[in-house]
């Protein structure tokens, strides 16, 4: 019944806005007066399933664990969860080596567990996004096993096989991102296969239409099971130069794995990848799916290519330039926000994920990290765009890398030690409470629980009105209920201020102002609101002593002030 009503509403909106971009993005989901779709208002939350919640106490998180925490996520203000790969996998790259795209790895549960998770999430209006590893499969995937079985096998051309240059010599100089040559010799068929990542992750040959069809069908299969979309893994690596030209050397010396430092000119970012994204988008549109991209771009011009002409590729290409800002600098953030705000599509902000140091440590000064965690939350949760949170960020989890090589789980950390310690540090178990193993598992967790669990955990922070968690909840609540924060335009204020980042979000005659003190000293700023027609500011949410008087905001060190503008 509800579905039919929604469908009808959309038809009506569609008719009224015929010809506009909003109408072109055919959707059976409700759009608002601005033509915004659900994913433009939603808060996404990345879950690394191994580390979220362990229901059967084998030390590894699982789907039932996620289901048991849906109420927590709902209460926090999460609308969609992106689960990193939970499909059958030898786990060489912890799930990013998929051996069957249409099933669940037994360590995470069963398809029935997935269906329960999907149903329970739906009850709470939480959508599920799966991770789609498009560039490569596991070397244990049946396609690859057949591919390597003989030169004439049905799946031979599903992967990239080439003769060596000469005896013992790979086809060219390309090195894998995860160390060593990108080519692995297979003595049985006397050829090399190509892998951008680990040798256990052979690259699919996307020039083969059969690969395209099979992969597109995978997404259809999951859409039918109720998933709302995909996060597309490593999209820039989909195609390689068929002429196999050697990559140029970027600079002399060796990387952490002892390999030459190359510019990936001939094996990343080939224009053909956009055909695939357009194809995946067409399939997504059949089911109103949303596509998020792992898009490491050099600038916003490149980010724009991922939205595609008339927005026919990814709805949500992640802006990693934002996550790559390495210091708490209003100048840097202002520049990047303005650039992305002017981009061709809807901004997608990320500050942490399972591959990079958490923002808690990137911006923390060692003394005010909790305050800075609140400030970063206030920043990207109040911008125009869709935020993708990372589990544990909301409680101030700290990146905690191993201190001894023998404890490293992420293979790149073992190969690159000590220069590259791997990604274990940002993948540690979620800190639920102050009990043993932070309430994550009664078994031995696959990665040790950081010592900070005694001070930073969900249970204790829920009781402390000044915790990072309670602050996140308040910002998220405001974001979900305030029109200006949902739909308002972004405009920078006081653009030459080197200590305070401030901006307004304007929706019709409503306005919200955000002022963030990125410095270690108290600051007083007069906000330049006149030309926007506002005179003073009413407090909506602030940290500590931060407050507004008239058009002047006082901020404690690293203080946050969010206020409503009045005329
Ligand atoms: C992406 C994932 C990363 C993985 C790699 C290979 O970058 O985020 O975790 O190792 O792809 O699949
Ligand atoms: Ca488990």
mmCIF file with all atom_site columns, N, CA, C and O in Angstrom, residues 508-542:
data_model
loop_
_atom_site.group_PDB
_atom_site.id
_atom_site.type_symbol
_atom_site.label_atom_id
_atom_site.label_alt_id
_atom_site.label_comp_id
_atom_site.label_asym_id
_atom_site.label_entity_id
_atom_site.label_seq_id
_atom_site.pdbx_PDB_ins_code
_atom_site.Cartn_x
_atom_site.Cartn_y
_atom_site.Cartn_z
_atom_site.occupancy
_atom_site.B_iso_or_equiv
_atom_site.pdbx_formal_charge
_atom_site.auth_seq_id
_atom_site.auth_comp_id
_atom_site.auth_asym_id
_atom_site.auth_atom_id
_atom_site.pdbx_PDB_model_num
ATOM 1   N N  . UNK A 1 508 ? 15.716 28.971 0.819  1.00 0.00 ? 508 UNK A N  1
ATOM 2   C CA . UNK A 1 508 ? 14.711 30.043 0.795  1.00 0.00 ? 508 UNK A CA 1
ATOM 3   C C  . UNK A 1 508 ? 15.072 31.089 1.843  1.00 0.00 ? 508 UNK A C  1
ATOM 4   O O  . UNK A 1 508 ? 16.166 31.609 1.821  1.00 0.00 ? 508 UNK A O  1
ATOM 5   N N  . UNK A 1 509 ? 14.150 31.390 2.798  1.00 0.00 ? 509 UNK A N  1
ATOM 6   C CA . UNK A 1 509 ? 14.539 32.420 3.764  1.00 0.00 ? 509 UNK A CA 1
ATOM 7   C C  . UNK A 1 509 ? 15.111 31.836 5.057  1.00 0.00 ? 509 UNK A C  1
ATOM 8   O O  . UNK A 1 509 ? 15.256 32.517 6.056  1.00 0.00 ? 509 UNK A O  1
ATOM 9   N N  . UNK A 1 510 ? 15.421 30.544 5.018  1.00 0.00 ? 510 UNK A N  1
ATOM 10  C CA . UNK A 1 510 ? 16.039 29.941 6.209  1.00 0.00 ? 510 UNK A CA 1
ATOM 11  C C  . UNK A 1 510 ? 17.540 29.843 6.026  1.00 0.00 ? 510 UNK A C  1
ATOM 12  O O  . UNK A 1 510 ? 18.013 29.601 4.918  1.00 0.00 ? 510 UNK A O  1
ATOM 13  N N  . UNK A 1 511 ? 18.250 29.978 7.128  1.00 0.00 ? 511 UNK A N  1
ATOM 14  C CA . UNK A 1 511 ? 19.695 29.846 7.028  1.00 0.00 ? 511 UNK A CA 1
ATOM 15  C C  . UNK A 1 511 ? 20.285 29.229 8.279  1.00 0.00 ? 511 UNK A C  1
ATOM 16  O O  . UNK A 1 511 ? 19.798 29.453 9.392  1.00 0.00 ? 511 UNK A O  1
ATOM 17  N N  . UNK A 1 512 ? 21.321 28.419 8.072  1.00 0.00 ? 512 UNK A N  1
ATOM 18  C CA . UNK A 1 512 ? 22.055 27.879 9.208  1.00 0.00 ? 512 UNK A CA 1
ATOM 19  C C  . UNK A 1 512 ? 23.510 28.266 9.019  1.00 0.00 ? 512 UNK A C  1
ATOM 20  O O  . UNK A 1 512 ? 24.045 28.174 7.906  1.00 0.00 ? 512 UNK A O  1
ATOM 21  N N  . UNK A 1 513 ? 24.126 28.732 10.098 1.00 0.00 ? 513 UNK A N  1
ATOM 22  C CA . UNK A 1 513 ? 25.532 29.095 10.011 1.00 0.00 ? 513 UNK A CA 1
ATOM 23  C C  . UNK A 1 513 ? 26.354 28.080 10.808 1.00 0.00 ? 513 UNK A C  1
ATOM 24  O O  . UNK A 1 513 ? 25.918 27.587 11.846 1.00 0.00 ? 513 UNK A O  1
ATOM 25  N N  . UNK A 1 514 ? 27.512 27.746 10.276 1.00 0.00 ? 514 UNK A N  1
ATOM 26  C CA . UNK A 1 514 ? 28.417 26.822 10.955 1.00 0.00 ? 514 UNK A CA 1
ATOM 27  C C  . UNK A 1 514 ? 29.759 27.535 11.099 1.00 0.00 ? 514 UNK A C  1
ATOM 28  O O  . UNK A 1 514 ? 30.280 28.067 10.119 1.00 0.00 ? 514 UNK A O  1
ATOM 29  N N  . UNK A 1 515 ? 30.291 27.569 12.328 1.00 0.00 ? 515 UNK A N  1
ATOM 30  C CA . UNK A 1 515 ? 31.604 28.175 12.545 1.00 0.00 ? 515 UNK A CA 1
ATOM 31  C C  . UNK A 1 515 ? 32.481 27.177 13.291 1.00 0.00 ? 515 UNK A C  1
ATOM 32  O O  . UNK A 1 515 ? 32.090 26.661 14.341 1.00 0.00 ? 515 UNK A O  1
ATOM 33  N N  . UNK A 1 516 ? 33.627 26.886 12.720 1.00 0.00 ? 516 UNK A N  1
ATOM 34  C CA . UNK A 1 516 ? 34.507 25.847 13.255 1.00 0.00 ? 516 UNK A CA 1
ATOM 35  C C  . UNK A 1 516 ? 35.888 26.436 13.504 1.00 0.00 ? 516 UNK A C  1
ATOM 36  O O  . UNK A 1 516 ? 36.555 26.886 12.560 1.00 0.00 ? 516 UNK A O  1
ATOM 37  N N  . UNK A 1 517 ? 36.282 26.420 14.748 1.00 0.00 ? 517 UNK A N  1
ATOM 38  C CA . UNK A 1 517 ? 37.596 26.957 15.093 1.00 0.00 ? 517 UNK A CA 1
ATOM 39  C C  . UNK A 1 517 ? 38.647 25.872 14.893 1.00 0.00 ? 517 UNK A C  1
ATOM 40  O O  . UNK A 1 517 ? 38.745 24.938 15.680 1.00 0.00 ? 517 UNK A O  1
ATOM 41  N N  . UNK A 1 518 ? 39.431 26.007 13.855 1.00 0.00 ? 518 UNK A N  1
ATOM 42  C CA . UNK A 1 518 ? 40.453 24.994 13.570 1.00 0.00 ? 518 UNK A CA 1
ATOM 43  C C  . UNK A 1 518 ? 41.777 25.337 14.233 1.00 0.00 ? 518 UNK A C  1
ATOM 44  O O  . UNK A 1 518 ? 42.813 24.786 13.868 1.00 0.00 ? 518 UNK A O  1
ATOM 45  N N  . UNK A 1 519 ? 41.729 26.230 15.203 1.00 0.00 ? 519 UNK A N  1
ATOM 46  C CA . UNK A 1 519 ? 42.980 26.597 15.886 1.00 0.00 ? 519 UNK A CA 1
ATOM 47  C C  . UNK A 1 519 ? 42.913 26.240 17.365 1.00 0.00 ? 519 UNK A C  1
ATOM 48  O O  . UNK A 1 519 ? 41.851 26.024 17.936 1.00 0.00 ? 519 UNK A O  1
ATOM 49  N N  . UNK A 1 520 ? 44.071 26.264 17.943 1.00 0.00 ? 520 UNK A N  1
ATOM 50  C CA . UNK A 1 520 ? 44.299 25.888 19.325 1.00 0.00 ? 520 UNK A CA 1
ATOM 51  C C  . UNK A 1 520 ? 44.005 27.039 20.298 1.00 0.00 ? 520 UNK A C  1
ATOM 52  O O  . UNK A 1 520 ? 44.130 26.892 21.500 1.00 0.00 ? 520 UNK A O  1
ATOM 53  N N  . UNK A 1 521 ? 43.650 28.208 19.756 1.00 0.00 ? 521 UNK A N  1
ATOM 54  C CA . UNK A 1 521 ? 43.381 29.382 20.605 1.00 0.00 ? 521 UNK A CA 1
ATOM 55  C C  . UNK A 1 521 ? 41.912 29.763 20.473 1.00 0.00 ? 521 UNK A C  1
ATOM 56  O O  . UNK A 1 521 ? 41.287 29.486 19.443 1.00 0.00 ? 521 UNK A O  1
ATOM 57  N N  . UNK A 1 522 ? 41.371 30.393 21.523 1.00 0.00 ? 522 UNK A N  1
ATOM 58  C CA . UNK A 1 522 ? 39.989 30.875 21.435 1.00 0.00 ? 522 UNK A CA 1
ATOM 59  C C  . UNK A 1 522 ? 39.906 31.922 20.327 1.00 0.00 ? 522 UNK A C  1
ATOM 60  O O  . UNK A 1 522 ? 40.872 32.644 20.074 1.00 0.00 ? 522 UNK A O  1
ATOM 61  N N  . UNK A 1 523 ? 38.789 31.988 19.650 1.00 0.00 ? 523 UNK A N  1
ATOM 62  C CA . UNK A 1 523 ? 38.628 32.950 18.547 1.00 0.00 ? 523 UNK A CA 1
ATOM 63  C C  . UNK A 1 523 ? 37.280 33.640 18.667 1.00 0.00 ? 523 UNK A C  1
ATOM 64  O O  . UNK A 1 523 ? 36.305 33.055 19.142 1.00 0.00 ? 523 UNK A O  1
ATOM 65  N N  . UNK A 1 524 ? 37.263 34.911 18.215 1.00 0.00 ? 524 UNK A N  1
ATOM 66  C CA . UNK A 1 524 ? 36.016 35.666 18.129 1.00 0.00 ? 524 UNK A CA 1
ATOM 67  C C  . UNK A 1 524 ? 35.885 36.106 16.689 1.00 0.00 ? 524 UNK A C  1
ATOM 68  O O  . UNK A 1 524 ? 36.812 36.704 16.149 1.00 0.00 ? 524 UNK A O  1
ATOM 69  N N  . UNK A 1 525 ? 34.784 35.791 16.058 1.00 0.00 ? 525 UNK A N  1
ATOM 70  C CA . UNK A 1 525 ? 34.632 36.238 14.666 1.00 0.00 ? 525 UNK A CA 1
ATOM 71  C C  . UNK A 1 525 ? 33.298 36.937 14.464 1.00 0.00 ? 525 UNK A C  1
ATOM 72  O O  . UNK A 1 525 ? 32.256 36.502 14.951 1.00 0.00 ? 525 UNK A O  1
ATOM 73  N N  . UNK A 1 526 ? 33.369 38.035 13.715 1.00 0.00 ? 526 UNK A N  1
ATOM 74  C CA . UNK A 1 526 ? 32.161 38.735 13.303 1.00 0.00 ? 526 UNK A CA 1
ATOM 75  C C  . UNK A 1 526 ? 31.806 38.146 11.954 1.00 0.00 ? 526 UNK A C  1
ATOM 76  O O  . UNK A 1 526 ? 32.599 38.207 11.011 1.00 0.00 ? 526 UNK A O  1
ATOM 77  N N  . UNK A 1 527 ? 30.638 37.535 11.873 1.00 0.00 ? 527 UNK A N  1
ATOM 78  C CA . UNK A 1 527 ? 30.304 36.880 10.608 1.00 0.00 ? 527 UNK A CA 1
ATOM 79  C C  . UNK A 1 527 ? 29.636 37.865 9.666  1.00 0.00 ? 527 UNK A C  1
ATOM 80  O O  . UNK A 1 527 ? 28.773 38.644 10.055 1.00 0.00 ? 527 UNK A O  1
ATOM 81  N N  . UNK A 1 528 ? 30.080 37.795 8.447  1.00 0.00 ? 528 UNK A N  1
ATOM 82  C CA . UNK A 1 528 ? 29.648 38.739 7.438  1.00 0.00 ? 528 UNK A CA 1
ATOM 83  C C  . UNK A 1 528 ? 28.301 38.270 6.857  1.00 0.00 ? 528 UNK A C  1
ATOM 84  O O  . UNK A 1 528 ? 28.246 37.618 5.826  1.00 0.00 ? 528 UNK A O  1
ATOM 85  N N  . UNK A 1 529 ? 27.213 38.584 7.608  1.00 0.00 ? 529 UNK A N  1
ATOM 86  C CA . UNK A 1 529 ? 25.894 38.050 7.235  1.00 0.00 ? 529 UNK A CA 1
ATOM 87  C C  . UNK A 1 529 ? 25.020 39.068 6.526  1.00 0.00 ? 529 UNK A C  1
ATOM 88  O O  . UNK A 1 529 ? 24.012 38.704 5.922  1.00 0.00 ? 529 UNK A O  1
ATOM 89  N N  . UNK A 1 530 ? 25.422 40.337 6.620  1.00 0.00 ? 530 UNK A N  1
ATOM 90  C CA . UNK A 1 530 ? 24.553 41.422 6.133  1.00 0.00 ? 530 UNK A CA 1
ATOM 91  C C  . UNK A 1 530 ? 24.071 41.190 4.714  1.00 0.00 ? 530 UNK A C  1
ATOM 92  O O  . UNK A 1 530 ? 22.893 41.292 4.415  1.00 0.00 ? 530 UNK A O  1
ATOM 93  N N  . UNK A 1 531 ? 25.042 40.878 3.841  1.00 0.00 ? 531 UNK A N  1
ATOM 94  C CA . UNK A 1 531 ? 24.671 40.761 2.431  1.00 0.00 ? 531 UNK A CA 1
ATOM 95  C C  . UNK A 1 531 ? 23.742 39.580 2.171  1.00 0.00 ? 531 UNK A C  1
ATOM 96  O O  . UNK A 1 531 ? 23.189 39.445 1.108  1.00 0.00 ? 531 UNK A O  1
ATOM 97  N N  . UNK A 1 532 ? 23.590 38.742 3.166  1.00 0.00 ? 532 UNK A N  1
ATOM 98  C CA . UNK A 1 532 ? 22.620 37.650 3.009  1.00 0.00 ? 532 UNK A CA 1
ATOM 99  C C  . UNK A 1 532 ? 21.290 38.049 3.653  1.00 0.00 ? 532 UNK A C  1
ATOM 100 O O  . UNK A 1 532 ? 20.352 37.253 3.689  1.00 0.00 ? 532 UNK A O  1
ATOM 101 N N  . UNK A 1 533 ? 21.253 39.229 4.229  1.00 0.00 ? 533 UNK A N  1
ATOM 102 C CA . UNK A 1 533 ? 19.998 39.745 4.786  1.00 0.00 ? 533 UNK A CA 1
ATOM 103 C C  . UNK A 1 533 ? 19.692 39.299 6.208  1.00 0.00 ? 533 UNK A C  1
ATOM 104 O O  . UNK A 1 533 ? 18.602 39.529 6.719  1.00 0.00 ? 533 UNK A O  1
ATOM 105 N N  . UNK A 1 534 ? 20.649 38.668 6.860  1.00 0.00 ? 534 UNK A N  1
ATOM 106 C CA . UNK A 1 534 ? 20.409 38.233 8.230  1.00 0.00 ? 534 UNK A CA 1
ATOM 107 C C  . UNK A 1 534 ? 21.064 39.199 9.212  1.00 0.00 ? 534 UNK A C  1
ATOM 108 O O  . UNK A 1 534 ? 22.020 39.890 8.870  1.00 0.00 ? 534 UNK A O  1
ATOM 109 N N  . UNK A 1 535 ? 20.544 39.252 10.422 1.00 0.00 ? 535 UNK A N  1
ATOM 110 C CA . UNK A 1 535 ? 21.143 40.162 11.404 1.00 0.00 ? 535 UNK A CA 1
ATOM 111 C C  . UNK A 1 535 ? 21.777 39.445 12.589 1.00 0.00 ? 535 UNK A C  1
ATOM 112 O O  . UNK A 1 535 ? 22.811 39.866 13.097 1.00 0.00 ? 535 UNK A O  1
ATOM 113 N N  . UNK A 1 536 ? 21.124 38.399 13.048 1.00 0.00 ? 536 UNK A N  1
ATOM 114 C CA . UNK A 1 536 ? 21.748 37.732 14.195 1.00 0.00 ? 536 UNK A CA 1
ATOM 115 C C  . UNK A 1 536 ? 21.556 36.222 14.134 1.00 0.00 ? 536 UNK A C  1
ATOM 116 O O  . UNK A 1 536 ? 20.930 35.671 13.234 1.00 0.00 ? 536 UNK A O  1
ATOM 117 N N  . UNK A 1 537 ? 22.138 35.591 15.163 1.00 0.00 ? 537 UNK A N  1
ATOM 118 C CA . UNK A 1 537 ? 22.251 34.134 15.141 1.00 0.00 ? 537 UNK A CA 1
ATOM 119 C C  . UNK A 1 537 ? 21.706 33.544 16.436 1.00 0.00 ? 537 UNK A C  1
ATOM 120 O O  . UNK A 1 537 ? 22.000 34.046 17.520 1.00 0.00 ? 537 UNK A O  1
ATOM 121 N N  . UNK A 1 538 ? 20.933 32.480 16.297 1.00 0.00 ? 538 UNK A N  1
ATOM 122 C CA . UNK A 1 538 ? 20.397 31.784 17.466 1.00 0.00 ? 538 UNK A CA 1
ATOM 123 C C  . UNK A 1 538 ? 21.094 30.434 17.588 1.00 0.00 ? 538 UNK A C  1
ATOM 124 O O  . UNK A 1 538 ? 21.270 29.731 16.581 1.00 0.00 ? 538 UNK A O  1
ATOM 125 N N  . UNK A 1 539 ? 21.486 30.091 18.798 1.00 0.00 ? 539 UNK A N  1
ATOM 126 C CA . UNK A 1 539 ? 22.219 28.831 19.000 1.00 0.00 ? 539 UNK A CA 1
ATOM 127 C C  . UNK A 1 539 ? 21.386 27.592 18.653 1.00 0.00 ? 539 UNK A C  1
ATOM 128 O O  . UNK A 1 539 ? 20.257 27.437 19.102 1.00 0.00 ? 539 UNK A O  1
ATOM 129 N N  . UNK A 1 540 ? 21.940 26.700 17.851 1.00 0.00 ? 540 UNK A N  1
ATOM 130 C CA . UNK A 1 540 ? 21.313 25.390 17.632 1.00 0.00 ? 540 UNK A CA 1
ATOM 131 C C  . UNK A 1 540 ? 22.123 24.296 18.319 1.00 0.00 ? 540 UNK A C  1
ATOM 132 O O  . UNK A 1 540 ? 21.583 23.391 18.927 1.00 0.00 ? 540 UNK A O  1
ATOM 133 N N  . UNK A 1 541 ? 23.446 24.395 18.180 1.00 0.00 ? 541 UNK A N  1
ATOM 134 C CA . UNK A 1 541 ? 24.321 23.367 18.741 1.00 0.00 ? 541 UNK A CA 1
ATOM 135 C C  . UNK A 1 541 ? 25.734 23.926 18.833 1.00 0.00 ? 541 UNK A C  1
ATOM 136 O O  . UNK A 1 541 ? 26.253 24.474 17.860 1.00 0.00 ? 541 UNK A O  1
ATOM 137 N N  . UNK A 1 542 ? 26.317 23.804 20.017 1.00 0.00 ? 542 UNK A N  1
ATOM 138 C CA . UNK A 1 542 ? 27.680 24.322 20.169 1.00 0.00 ? 542 UNK A CA 1
ATOM 139 C C  . UNK A 1 542 ? 28.439 23.443 21.141 1.00 0.00 ? 542 UNK A C  1
ATOM 140 O O  . UNK A 1 542 ? 27.844 22.724 21.949 1.00 0.00 ? 542 UNK A O  1
#
